[in-house]
Amino acid sequence: MIAPAQSSPSRRHLLGIASLSPQDITALLDLAEAEVAVSRQTEKKKSVLKGRTQINLFFEASTRTQASFELAGKRLGADVMNMSVASSSVKKGETLIDTAMTLNAMQPDILVVRHHSAGAVALLAQKVACSVVNAGDGAHEHPTQALLDALTIRRHKGRIARLIVAICGDVLHSRVARSNILLLNALGAEVRVVAPSTLLPSGIAEMGVKVFRRMDEGLKDADVVMMLRLQRERMEGAFVPSVREYFRYFGLDAAKLAYAKPDALVMHPGPMNRGVEIASEIADGPNSVIEEQVEMGVAVRMAVIETLIGTSPEGQT
Amino acid sequence: MATPLVAPLVIERARIVDPARRLDAVGTVVVMDGRIAAAGPDALNQGRPEGATVINGSRLTVIPGLVDARVFIGEPGGEHRETIASASRAAASGGVTSILTMPDTNPVIDDVAIAEFVMRTARDTALVNVFPAAALTKGLAGREMTEIGLLAEAGVKAFTEGRKTLADPALMRRIMTYARDFGAIVMHETQDAALAGNGVMNEGLYASWLGLPGIPGEAELIPLERDLRLAALTGCRYHAAKISLGESAAVVRAAKRRGLAVTAGVSVNHLSLNENDVGQYRTYFRLSPPLRREDDRLAMVEALADGTLDIIVSSHDPQDTDDKRRPFAEAEAGAIGLETLLPAALRLHHSGAVPLMRVIEAMTSAPADLLGLDRGTLKPGAPADLVLVDLDRPFVFTEDRIRSRSKNSAFENARFEGQVLRTLVSGRTVYEAAD
């Protein structure tokens, strides 16, 4: 597996799956498993991060991921603040670096950052004194999504190793796909991608996956089917000719799912385009674990935040 | 005639490398009245001129001053990035004594008045020779051709769209046809804008892992092949300004074999670096064309050695720190290079990849011939543009050494061998290493 080397694999930040060892990943999943129990109690609040400040800095709108991180921080006892881009000075031409310096001066303990540009979160992390979690940077990585997907799979299948996982759809523009390819390979799964070639990145065959252009072949005997969201602007002629044609060949319906194992899990990072990449009956059907993914998202993010800043400040440098 | 502006200068016992004369020998260089009086093993036959400053050049090398045929400057319009004066100081310290400045200024160098402004400003403020290139089309807008005849007459040495590629093949054909009648050189950087799209680095596995949109090699090749066909059709003097691919070198090589009057250049960046240098989103390595695969870099080196590539340029392109301290895809492309052109190119000599004579030729007599300059050589009578260099002296190119107004170097903290000790332009010392 060839992945760009990380300049300094640091435990202080979570910038991508690429910098995690299989042991790191397993430890996070184990901790997340315990956090699931916390979220299911009536009293959902821990005090491990009492007095700590978490800032969610989202340069790209995302109701779901931001809410998930907010809830995760609050359940750990942290004070959580959301910075929305629309009301910030970022729109007024302030650079990313300036924003980072300003927020840094407010002495947060952890920054959760989403940005539309690959590498932007790592750049910001170089300029601040606190821990940084990548909540998605361009088409690069979305590590907590891959972790929550892995947790969901592990809870159902008991393991990741040797499972056949088919990632289907717009791999080209997907940070979710990249993080999942890295994580699933690290834990020993067989990773497939299924998409029209216009939606696959250059060099995909060297990224540790088997490449398929047909769903029947790609889904054959799969244990997990992960669907990716197709952005609206890519549906109508630029990358695929039409929604109708895309759904016909690459949308997950009962006929295509029948090629996978009977107990295959159907996953989607959300938000779904019903009738584009996935049929409603499948999204709401017995194989779907899409809602559970959302629940695991909170648990995984609690585990990540607690791991990064839950220890004593002396132990973090 | 006139009294000498500066005392005669004699550099003794130096190795003299003068590609125009195929000279590589230990000897003496005599500079008088701003010109080379003699340079070679027998140069002291008439004795030292009276009152001459004498420099002991033993273990040092004298080469002609470098001619850099691709330099972007911010003046007029972007003086915060670089002025003609600041670029000339950077050039002098890098052993570059003549620069061809690109027309991507504001206003664009597309008419005689602006070209004359640049030449006048250079005369008044620059330490080195500055020759403007003018745009192929007015305002670099890709619609109407510039006054090629008048501009050439005013002293413009070449015509280019700068960073841009002319998309319209019919207009390109007419400009090349018209330029041919005036014997003007058309220098073109080829990158199809639509095919490059929003790409920011070389397309391939590395870009895919970084999640960055890629630029395929075909974006360079398709307009290059078009241009070479138009060069055959029109008979225009065509220069492929900055190629980056092994396949581009192959098509230029084939065009030369067919007898076309075409030449080609490469930036020293593409001889020295590859896409892996981008590392984790290092914006100083965001260049145009993008840094390519190692195979391509090796092919560039080979093409330089076999003469397919005629010249090496710095492609000096100063950018604000603010425009570089951004996420990779949002940062401006380009890197400064006047100060690192010579030492970076000398790596090819030190590694044994390309003979010293050929490396120096590609930065001196070859670009001088291309632009029709009486420079780039140490032959007697030529203007005394020369560099005294210690080819083996190591140094680290740290940020505090940078003389350019912008600091976006792709060679920051690079280790080099080959330090410029003194630079002369028309016999005047314009740079002397502190030491």
JSON list of C-alpha atoms in Angstrom, two decimals, chain B residues 31 72 84 171 179 192 251 269 280 311 337 364 402:
[
{"chain": "B", "resi": 31, "resn": "VAL", "atom": "CA", "xyz": [38.30, 42.80, -19.11]},
{"chain": "B", "resi": 72, "resn": "PHE", "atom": "CA", "xyz": [8.32, 36.88, -14.36]},
{"chain": "B", "resi": 84, "resn": "ILE", "atom": "CA", "xyz": [12.84, 45.17, -11.97]},
{"chain": "B", "resi": 171, "resn": "LEU", "atom": "CA", "xyz": [-5.27, 32.93, -34.46]},
{"chain": "B", "resi": 179, "resn": "ALA", "atom": "CA", "xyz": [5.77, 36.77, -36.89]},
{"chain": "B", "resi": 192, "resn": "ASP", "atom": "CA", "xyz": [-4.62, 23.31, -22.55]},
{"chain": "B", "resi": 251, "resn": "VAL", "atom": "CA", "xyz": [7.86, 15.26, -30.10]},
{"chain": "B", "resi": 269, "resn": "ASN", "atom": "CA", "xyz": [12.77, 22.93, -11.44]},
{"chain": "B", "resi": 280, "resn": "GLN", "atom": "CA", "xyz": [2.24, 17.08, 2.29]},
{"chain": "B", "resi": 311, "resn": "ILE", "atom": "CA", "xyz": [17.97, 26.09, -22.95]},
{"chain": "B", "resi": 337, "resn": "GLY", "atom": "CA", "xyz": [14.54, 30.89, -9.24]},
{"chain": "B", "resi": 364, "resn": "THR", "atom": "CA", "xyz": [24.57, 31.17, -21.78]},
{"chain": "B", "resi": 402, "resn": "ILE", "atom": "CA", "xyz": [17.15, 35.41, -0.70]}
]
